[in-house]
């Protein structure tokens, strides 16, 4: 199916499949200040210069990041917007009369104590988390206290809105409420968010990629911040029309666990996600559920992002300029988190593994990271991988919506082949 007709007309649908304590579309979103501020990045080294690993890596990115030959000209963005309320998580707990105690994960939050336990649990892992809050009155109280907190900051939120902001300055932007508003044959990007319902995720993977079914385009609508359960009938029809996918380490592992994919026996990541394990899961998604001649799926690209590194995996023959795209996504992670226009070497640190294996299931290659050549490329049975480390902001200013900014930047520098 041709994904390019005439001018570079592209449609992206950013769909949030989970929200931080979001119960009703009309309510402002309530978000904890990023947990990244709790990460212990070790003793502060001497300010790095141009010859430092961080300096060489940033310079190499600047040389590698080039605009694609065929640029996006018209972009359609699905309706998904809210207000992100950003404040210190510890201060919010104090305002709620809570004291940090023992951490515990909850697939669904029903009380203030559930919030406190989940916060402590994920803070201890240095990981961000999103959980659905099912008790309406308690959620209202927490949202109001957070929004009225003196130090609270309010930002535009929602995957579609944030990705739309990136493209608005460079493309003819159109807001759509249904995929039926997008002409058939244009690329669609899906940005995942946190999910805890394994049955739902399994249905997304197994039912959506049925080669015998056709996709009812007139029946697709964006979730607009609905609860996970209310979105189930929508999401089971999403993946057949998805060309590109964006997700983080929590969403990737949960997807594999839900669909009995590779490394699904892992209960959680232990520190920085193992590159070989991530690569195996990405390969499985594209090889088993991605675009092929025998399968009615358009999925041909996955942008994986975690704190220390990013990987772009693509089915061969459908995308170009991915070396620049993965580098651009990693660069914006450092600048946006530190609220700087360019990489400030004094405020970032290289936390990616110095060496890694490209697979844990097969005879992968051993890679030693070279900051002067920061994008590593490898291939596996018709799937190409582009890896690059991230320069992690030591004292982040704003990380809400960072994953959306990363995916948007990667898409902006990507080029889809006209025959795809």
Short mmCIF file of C-alpha atoms in Angstrom, two decimals:
data_model
loop_
_atom_site.label_atom_id
_atom_site.label_comp_id
_atom_site.label_asym_id
_atom_site.label_seq_id
_atom_site.Cartn_x
_atom_site.Cartn_y
_atom_site.Cartn_z
CA UNK A 1 0.00 0.00 0.00
CA UNK A 2 1.54 3.28 -1.01
CA UNK A 3 2.16 5.54 1.95
CA UNK A 4 3.18 8.53 -0.07
CA UNK A 5 1.12 10.32 -2.70
CA UNK A 6 2.18 13.53 -4.34
CA UNK A 7 3.45 15.95 -1.75
CA UNK A 8 4.83 14.83 1.56
CA UNK A 9 1.50 14.43 3.33
CA UNK A 10 1.82 12.59 6.58
CA UNK A 11 -0.57 11.80 9.39
CA UNK A 12 0.53 11.13 12.90
CA UNK A 13 -1.82 9.99 15.60
CA UNK A 14 -0.36 10.34 19.07
CA UNK A 15 -2.54 8.30 21.37
CA UNK A 16 -2.03 8.14 25.11
CA UNK A 17 -3.08 4.71 26.38
CA UNK A 18 -2.56 5.58 30.04
CA UNK A 19 -2.60 8.78 32.07
CA UNK A 20 -1.11 9.90 35.37
CA UNK A 21 -4.09 9.92 37.69
CA UNK A 22 -6.39 11.12 34.90
CA UNK A 23 -10.05 10.18 35.37
CA UNK A 24 -12.08 12.58 33.28
CA UNK A 25 -11.16 14.47 30.08
CA UNK A 26 -12.36 17.80 31.47
CA UNK A 27 -10.10 17.68 34.50
CA UNK A 28 -6.53 19.02 34.38
CA UNK A 29 -3.91 16.28 34.35
CA UNK A 30 -2.00 15.85 37.59
CA UNK A 31 1.62 14.85 37.24
CA UNK A 32 4.33 14.32 39.81
CA UNK A 33 7.60 16.10 39.26
CA UNK A 34 9.86 13.80 37.37
CA UNK A 35 11.42 11.07 39.45
CA UNK A 36 14.67 11.66 37.61
CA UNK A 37 15.62 14.28 40.15
CA UNK A 38 15.96 11.46 42.69
CA UNK A 39 18.53 9.55 40.64
CA UNK A 40 21.96 9.39 42.21
CA UNK A 41 24.28 10.15 39.34
CA UNK A 42 27.41 9.82 41.46
CA UNK A 43 30.05 12.37 42.46
CA UNK A 44 30.19 15.46 40.28
CA UNK A 45 33.19 15.17 37.94
CA UNK A 46 35.25 18.09 36.74
CA UNK A 47 33.42 20.18 34.12
CA UNK A 48 33.93 18.35 30.82
CA UNK A 49 35.34 20.18 27.86
CA UNK A 50 35.23 19.63 24.12
CA UNK A 51 37.70 16.74 24.43
CA UNK A 52 35.67 14.92 27.05
CA UNK A 53 33.47 11.94 26.08
CA UNK A 54 30.41 14.16 26.48
CA UNK A 55 31.95 16.90 24.33
CA UNK A 56 33.03 14.53 21.57
CA UNK A 57 29.62 12.87 21.55
CA UNK A 58 27.74 16.19 21.28
CA UNK A 59 30.02 17.35 18.46
CA UNK A 60 29.52 14.08 16.60
CA UNK A 61 25.73 14.42 16.92
CA UNK A 62 25.84 17.90 15.42
CA UNK A 63 27.71 16.55 12.41
CA UNK A 64 25.37 13.57 11.97
CA UNK A 65 22.01 15.33 12.33
CA UNK A 66 20.91 16.40 8.86
CA UNK A 67 17.46 17.10 7.50
CA UNK A 68 15.89 14.32 5.41
CA UNK A 69 15.77 14.74 1.66
CA UNK A 70 11.98 14.47 1.74
CA UNK A 71 10.49 16.49 4.58
CA UNK A 72 7.07 16.37 6.19
CA UNK A 73 4.86 19.15 4.84
CA UNK A 74 1.44 18.40 6.22
CA UNK A 75 0.78 16.70 9.56
CA UNK A 76 -2.47 15.53 11.16
CA UNK A 77 -2.51 15.26 14.94
CA UNK A 78 -5.15 13.36 16.89
CA UNK A 79 -6.99 15.06 19.73
CA UNK A 80 -5.32 14.21 23.04
CA UNK A 81 -4.58 17.11 25.34
CA UNK A 82 -4.64 17.96 29.03
CA UNK A 83 -2.88 20.18 31.56
CA UNK A 84 0.22 18.74 33.22
CA UNK A 85 0.69 19.94 36.79
CA UNK A 86 4.34 19.62 37.76
CA UNK A 87 5.66 19.85 41.31
CA UNK A 88 7.92 18.07 43.78
CA UNK A 89 6.57 14.62 44.55
CA UNK A 90 7.94 14.70 48.09
CA UNK A 91 6.35 18.09 48.75
CA UNK A 92 3.03 16.86 47.37
CA UNK A 93 3.08 13.89 49.72
CA UNK A 94 3.72 16.24 52.63
CA UNK A 95 0.86 18.48 51.54
CA UNK A 96 -1.36 15.40 51.51
CA UNK A 97 -0.30 14.55 55.05
CA UNK A 98 1.76 11.54 53.98
CA UNK A 99 5.25 10.46 54.99
CA UNK A 100 7.30 8.23 52.67
CA UNK A 101 7.34 4.67 53.95
CA UNK A 102 7.63 1.29 52.29
CA UNK A 103 7.23 1.21 48.54
CA UNK A 104 4.74 -0.99 46.73
CA UNK A 105 3.56 -1.09 43.14
CA UNK A 106 -0.16 -0.79 42.45
CA UNK A 107 -1.65 -1.48 39.05
CA UNK A 108 -4.48 0.89 40.00
CA UNK A 109 -4.56 3.64 42.62
CA UNK A 110 -7.54 3.92 44.95
CA UNK A 111 -6.27 6.01 47.90
CA UNK A 112 -3.67 8.48 49.07
CA UNK A 113 -1.73 5.64 50.66
CA UNK A 114 -1.64 3.81 47.31
CA UNK A 115 -0.17 6.95 45.77
CA UNK A 116 2.48 7.21 48.48
CA UNK A 117 3.49 3.53 48.17
CA UNK A 118 3.68 3.66 44.37
CA UNK A 119 5.71 6.86 44.46
CA UNK A 120 8.27 5.38 46.88
CA UNK A 121 8.42 2.13 44.90
CA UNK A 122 9.30 3.77 41.60
CA UNK A 123 11.51 6.45 43.15
CA UNK A 124 13.65 3.66 44.55
CA UNK A 125 14.05 2.26 41.04
CA UNK A 126 14.78 5.66 39.52
CA UNK A 127 11.90 5.11 37.11
CA UNK A 128 8.92 7.19 36.07
CA UNK A 129 5.49 5.61 36.36
CA UNK A 130 1.91 6.27 35.33
CA UNK A 131 -1.06 4.73 37.12
CA UNK A 132 -4.81 5.10 36.74
CA UNK A 133 -6.60 6.58 39.77
CA UNK A 134 -10.00 4.92 40.12
CA UNK A 135 -11.47 6.78 43.12
CA UNK A 136 -13.10 9.93 41.77
CA UNK A 137 -13.35 11.97 44.96
CA UNK A 138 -9.84 11.19 46.14
CA UNK A 139 -8.46 12.03 42.73
CA UNK A 140 -10.33 15.35 42.75
CA UNK A 141 -8.81 16.25 46.11
CA UNK A 142 -5.26 15.35 45.07
CA UNK A 143 -5.58 17.14 41.73
CA UNK A 144 -6.82 20.33 43.41
CA UNK A 145 -4.10 20.31 46.07
CA UNK A 146 -1.43 19.72 43.43
CA UNK A 147 -2.77 22.40 41.09
CA UNK A 148 -3.00 25.02 43.85
CA UNK A 149 0.41 24.24 45.34
CA UNK A 150 2.48 27.47 45.36
CA UNK A 151 5.38 25.96 43.43
CA UNK A 152 3.26 24.04 40.91
CA UNK A 153 3.88 24.67 37.23
CA UNK A 154 1.25 24.10 34.54
CA UNK A 155 2.12 22.90 31.04
CA UNK A 156 0.33 21.72 27.97
CA UNK A 157 0.10 17.93 28.21
CA UNK A 158 -1.06 14.94 26.20
CA UNK A 159 0.90 13.02 23.58
CA UNK A 160 -0.87 14.54 20.59
CA UNK A 161 -0.62 18.10 21.85
CA UNK A 162 3.09 17.81 22.65
CA UNK A 163 4.01 16.17 19.36
CA UNK A 164 1.79 18.68 17.56
CA UNK A 165 3.72 21.54 19.14
CA UNK A 166 6.93 20.24 17.60
CA UNK A 167 5.50 20.04 14.11
CA UNK A 168 3.37 23.20 14.27
CA UNK A 169 6.35 25.44 13.58
CA UNK A 170 7.53 23.42 10.60
CA UNK A 171 4.48 21.89 8.94
CA UNK A 172 0.91 22.56 7.87
CA UNK A 173 -0.78 21.22 11.01
CA UNK A 174 -4.28 19.75 11.02
CA UNK A 175 -6.15 18.54 14.12
CA UNK A 176 -8.28 15.44 13.62
CA UNK A 177 -10.76 13.62 15.86
CA UNK A 178 -10.84 10.36 13.93
CA UNK A 179 -8.46 8.37 11.79
CA UNK A 180 -11.19 8.45 9.15
CA UNK A 181 -10.23 12.12 8.71
CA UNK A 182 -6.82 10.98 7.46
CA UNK A 183 -6.67 9.75 3.85
CA UNK A 184 -5.87 6.07 3.50
CA UNK A 185 -2.25 5.21 2.92
CA UNK A 186 -0.51 7.85 5.06
CA UNK A 187 1.90 6.92 7.88
CA UNK A 188 0.52 6.89 11.43
CA UNK A 189 2.63 7.17 14.58
CA UNK A 190 1.39 5.76 17.89
CA UNK A 191 3.00 6.96 21.12
CA UNK A 192 2.35 4.47 23.90
CA UNK A 193 1.99 5.36 27.57
CA UNK A 194 1.95 3.32 30.74
CA UNK A 195 -0.46 0.38 30.93
CA UNK A 196 -1.12 -2.22 33.62
CA UNK A 197 -3.85 -4.35 32.00
CA UNK A 198 -2.08 -7.38 30.53
CA UNK A 199 -5.22 -8.75 28.89
CA UNK A 200 -5.72 -5.47 27.07
CA UNK A 201 -2.12 -5.31 25.89
CA UNK A 202 -2.28 -8.92 24.74
CA UNK A 203 -5.42 -8.17 22.74
CA UNK A 204 -3.66 -5.22 21.12
CA UNK A 205 -0.81 -7.44 19.97
CA UNK A 206 -2.66 -10.62 18.99
CA UNK A 207 -6.02 -9.37 17.71
CA UNK A 208 -4.77 -6.26 15.99
CA UNK A 209 -2.18 -8.05 13.89
CA UNK A 210 -4.62 -10.60 12.45
CA UNK A 211 -3.69 -10.98 8.79
CA UNK A 212 -7.22 -12.02 7.86
CA UNK A 213 -8.98 -8.95 9.21
CA UNK A 214 -9.49 -5.58 7.61
CA UNK A 215 -9.28 -2.33 9.53
CA UNK A 216 -12.57 -0.41 9.92
CA UNK A 217 -11.19 3.11 9.57
CA UNK A 218 -14.54 4.76 10.25
CA UNK A 219 -14.69 3.18 13.72
CA UNK A 220 -11.42 4.55 15.11
CA UNK A 221 -11.35 7.42 17.59
CA UNK A 222 -8.63 8.79 19.86
CA UNK A 223 -8.90 8.04 23.54
CA UNK A 224 -8.74 11.65 24.71
CA UNK A 225 -7.75 10.61 28.23
CA UNK A 226 -10.45 8.01 28.85
CA UNK A 227 -9.85 5.24 31.36
CA UNK A 228 -8.01 2.12 30.23
CA UNK A 229 -11.16 0.01 30.25
CA UNK A 230 -13.13 2.51 28.18
CA UNK A 231 -10.37 2.58 25.59
CA UNK A 232 -10.14 -1.17 25.09
CA UNK A 233 -12.52 -1.37 22.14
CA UNK A 234 -10.59 1.47 20.49
CA UNK A 235 -7.11 0.12 21.06
CA UNK A 236 -7.84 -3.34 19.71
CA UNK A 237 -8.35 -1.69 16.32
CA UNK A 238 -5.31 0.60 16.42
CA UNK A 239 -2.22 -1.41 15.56
CA UNK A 240 -3.12 -2.55 12.03
CA UNK A 241 -2.97 1.08 10.91
CA UNK A 242 0.16 2.01 12.85
CA UNK A 243 3.32 2.68 10.84
CA UNK A 244 5.55 3.88 13.64
CA UNK A 245 5.59 3.24 17.38
CA UNK A 246 7.20 5.12 20.29
CA UNK A 247 7.67 3.62 23.75
CA UNK A 248 9.94 3.44 26.79
CA UNK A 249 11.45 0.57 28.79
CA UNK A 250 8.43 0.07 31.05
CA UNK A 251 6.04 -0.17 28.11
CA UNK A 252 8.37 -2.42 26.11
CA UNK A 253 8.77 -5.00 28.87
CA UNK A 254 5.07 -4.92 29.72
CA UNK A 255 4.22 -5.53 26.06
CA UNK A 256 6.48 -8.58 25.97
CA UNK A 257 5.12 -9.88 29.28
CA UNK A 258 1.53 -9.49 28.11
CA UNK A 259 2.10 -11.30 24.82
CA UNK A 260 4.57 -13.95 26.06
CA UNK A 261 7.36 -12.43 24.04
CA UNK A 262 11.13 -12.77 24.56
CA UNK A 263 12.45 -12.16 28.07
CA UNK A 264 8.87 -12.01 29.37
CA UNK A 265 9.99 -13.80 32.55
CA UNK A 266 11.73 -10.60 33.68
CA UNK A 267 9.67 -8.98 36.41
CA UNK A 268 11.34 -5.58 36.00
CA UNK A 269 14.51 -3.92 34.74
CA UNK A 270 17.53 -3.89 37.01
CA UNK A 271 19.05 -0.47 36.45
CA UNK A 272 19.81 0.52 32.86
CA UNK A 273 17.91 -1.88 30.54
CA UNK A 274 20.22 -4.41 28.90
CA UNK A 275 20.69 -3.43 25.24
CA UNK A 276 20.66 -7.04 24.04
CA UNK A 277 17.38 -7.75 25.81
CA UNK A 278 15.78 -4.59 24.43
CA UNK A 279 17.04 -5.44 20.96
CA UNK A 280 15.54 -8.95 21.17
CA UNK A 281 12.10 -7.60 22.09
CA UNK A 282 12.16 -4.93 19.38
CA UNK A 283 13.17 -7.55 16.82
CA UNK A 284 10.35 -9.83 17.95
CA UNK A 285 7.74 -7.07 17.58
CA UNK A 286 8.80 -6.19 14.05
CA UNK A 287 9.57 -9.73 12.90
CA UNK A 288 6.40 -11.33 14.27
CA UNK A 289 3.97 -8.43 14.10
CA UNK A 290 5.48 -5.86 11.74
CA UNK A 291 5.07 -5.13 8.06
CA UNK A 292 5.56 -8.04 5.67
CA UNK A 293 4.12 -9.37 2.44
CA UNK A 294 2.09 -11.99 4.33
CA UNK A 295 0.73 -9.77 7.10
CA UNK A 296 -1.83 -6.94 7.08
CA UNK A 297 0.28 -4.71 9.31
CA UNK A 298 1.91 -1.41 8.40
CA UNK A 299 4.22 -1.30 11.42
CA UNK A 300 7.78 -0.79 10.20
CA UNK A 301 9.44 1.47 12.76
CA UNK A 302 9.88 1.54 16.57
CA UNK A 303 11.55 4.35 18.51
CA UNK A 304 12.63 3.05 21.92
CA UNK A 305 13.79 5.55 24.52
CA UNK A 306 15.13 5.07 28.02
CA UNK A 307 17.15 7.35 30.30
CA UNK A 308 20.64 6.27 29.17
CA UNK A 309 20.16 5.43 25.47
CA UNK A 310 17.78 5.23 22.51
CA UNK A 311 17.28 2.65 19.76
CA UNK A 312 15.49 3.05 16.43
CA UNK A 313 14.49 -0.27 14.86
CA UNK A 314 13.10 -0.34 11.32
CA UNK A 315 12.02 -2.93 8.78
CA UNK A 316 14.46 -2.63 5.90
CA UNK A 317 13.35 -0.75 2.81
CA UNK A 318 10.78 1.59 4.37
CA UNK A 319 12.63 4.37 6.23
CA UNK A 320 15.66 6.60 5.63
CA UNK A 321 17.77 9.07 7.63
CA UNK A 322 17.37 7.03 10.83
CA UNK A 323 20.95 7.69 11.90
CA UNK A 324 20.15 11.39 12.10
CA UNK A 325 16.73 10.69 13.59
CA UNK A 326 17.98 8.67 16.57
CA UNK A 327 20.75 11.22 17.23
CA UNK A 328 18.27 14.10 17.10
CA UNK A 329 15.95 12.38 19.56
CA UNK A 330 18.81 11.80 22.00
CA UNK A 331 20.06 15.36 21.67
CA UNK A 332 16.68 16.88 22.48
CA UNK A 333 16.48 14.67 25.59
CA UNK A 334 19.51 16.48 26.98
CA UNK A 335 18.51 19.98 25.97
CA UNK A 336 14.87 19.83 27.03
CA UNK A 337 15.56 18.15 30.37
CA UNK A 338 18.15 20.83 31.20
CA UNK A 339 16.07 23.62 29.59
CA UNK A 340 18.95 24.72 27.34
CA UNK A 341 19.11 25.54 23.65
CA UNK A 342 22.23 23.42 23.12
CA UNK A 343 23.96 20.68 25.09
CA UNK A 344 25.67 22.17 28.14
CA UNK A 345 28.57 19.84 28.90
CA UNK A 346 28.71 21.02 32.53
CA UNK A 347 25.17 19.80 33.15
CA UNK A 348 25.07 16.40 31.44
CA UNK A 349 26.68 13.02 31.98
CA UNK A 350 27.19 9.94 29.83
CA UNK A 351 25.43 7.01 31.55
CA UNK A 352 25.07 4.51 28.69
CA UNK A 353 26.88 1.15 28.98
CA UNK A 354 30.45 1.38 27.71
CA UNK A 355 30.01 -1.97 25.98
CA UNK A 356 27.07 -4.24 25.25
CA UNK A 357 25.84 -7.23 23.26
CA UNK A 358 23.36 -6.65 20.45
CA UNK A 359 21.36 -9.78 21.38
CA UNK A 360 20.94 -12.12 24.33
CA UNK A 361 19.05 -14.83 22.43
CA UNK A 362 21.32 -15.18 19.41
CA UNK A 363 25.00 -14.79 18.70
CA UNK A 364 24.96 -11.00 18.81
CA UNK A 365 27.92 -8.71 18.33
CA UNK A 366 29.89 -7.11 21.14
CA UNK A 367 29.94 -3.33 20.79
CA UNK A 368 32.33 -0.96 22.55
CA UNK A 369 30.95 2.57 22.71
CA UNK A 370 32.99 5.28 20.99
CA UNK A 371 31.77 8.83 21.81
CA UNK A 372 33.28 10.12 18.57
CA UNK A 373 31.07 7.71 16.62
CA UNK A 374 28.00 7.68 18.86
CA UNK A 375 25.48 5.99 16.56
CA UNK A 376 25.95 2.23 16.32
CA UNK A 377 24.17 0.31 13.57
CA UNK A 378 23.52 -3.43 13.27
CA UNK A 379 21.21 -5.65 11.24
CA UNK A 380 19.22 -8.78 11.94
CA UNK A 381 17.11 -10.66 9.39
CA UNK A 382 15.70 -7.66 7.56
CA UNK A 383 15.54 -5.34 10.58
CA UNK A 384 18.02 -2.48 11.11
CA UNK A 385 18.94 -1.05 14.51
CA UNK A 386 20.39 2.38 15.27
CA UNK A 387 21.66 2.90 18.83
CA UNK A 388 22.92 6.07 20.48
CA UNK A 389 23.65 7.02 24.10
CA UNK A 390 21.94 9.94 25.83
CA UNK A 391 23.68 12.77 27.62
CA UNK A 392 21.66 12.65 30.84
CA UNK A 393 20.84 15.95 32.51
CA UNK A 394 22.29 15.89 36.04
CA UNK A 395 19.75 18.30 37.50
CA UNK A 396 16.71 18.22 35.19
CA UNK A 397 14.42 21.22 35.05
CA UNK A 398 11.55 19.67 33.13
CA UNK A 399 11.02 16.07 32.04
CA UNK A 400 7.24 15.96 31.70
CA UNK A 401 6.51 15.11 28.06
CA UNK A 402 10.14 14.32 27.36
CA UNK A 403 9.29 11.01 25.68
CA UNK A 404 6.90 12.82 23.33
CA UNK A 405 9.59 15.38 22.50
CA UNK A 406 12.06 12.58 21.75
CA UNK A 407 9.64 10.77 19.43
CA UNK A 408 8.60 14.00 17.72
CA UNK A 409 12.21 14.98 17.06
CA UNK A 410 12.97 11.52 15.71
CA UNK A 411 9.96 11.67 13.41
CA UNK A 412 10.86 15.18 12.25
CA UNK A 413 14.22 13.94 11.00
CA UNK A 414 12.87 10.68 9.57
CA UNK A 415 12.02 10.00 5.95
CA UNK A 416 9.56 7.37 4.81
CA UNK A 417 10.20 5.85 1.40
CA UNK A 418 7.56 6.80 -1.20
CA UNK A 419 6.85 3.18 -2.15
CA UNK A 420 6.22 2.08 1.47
#
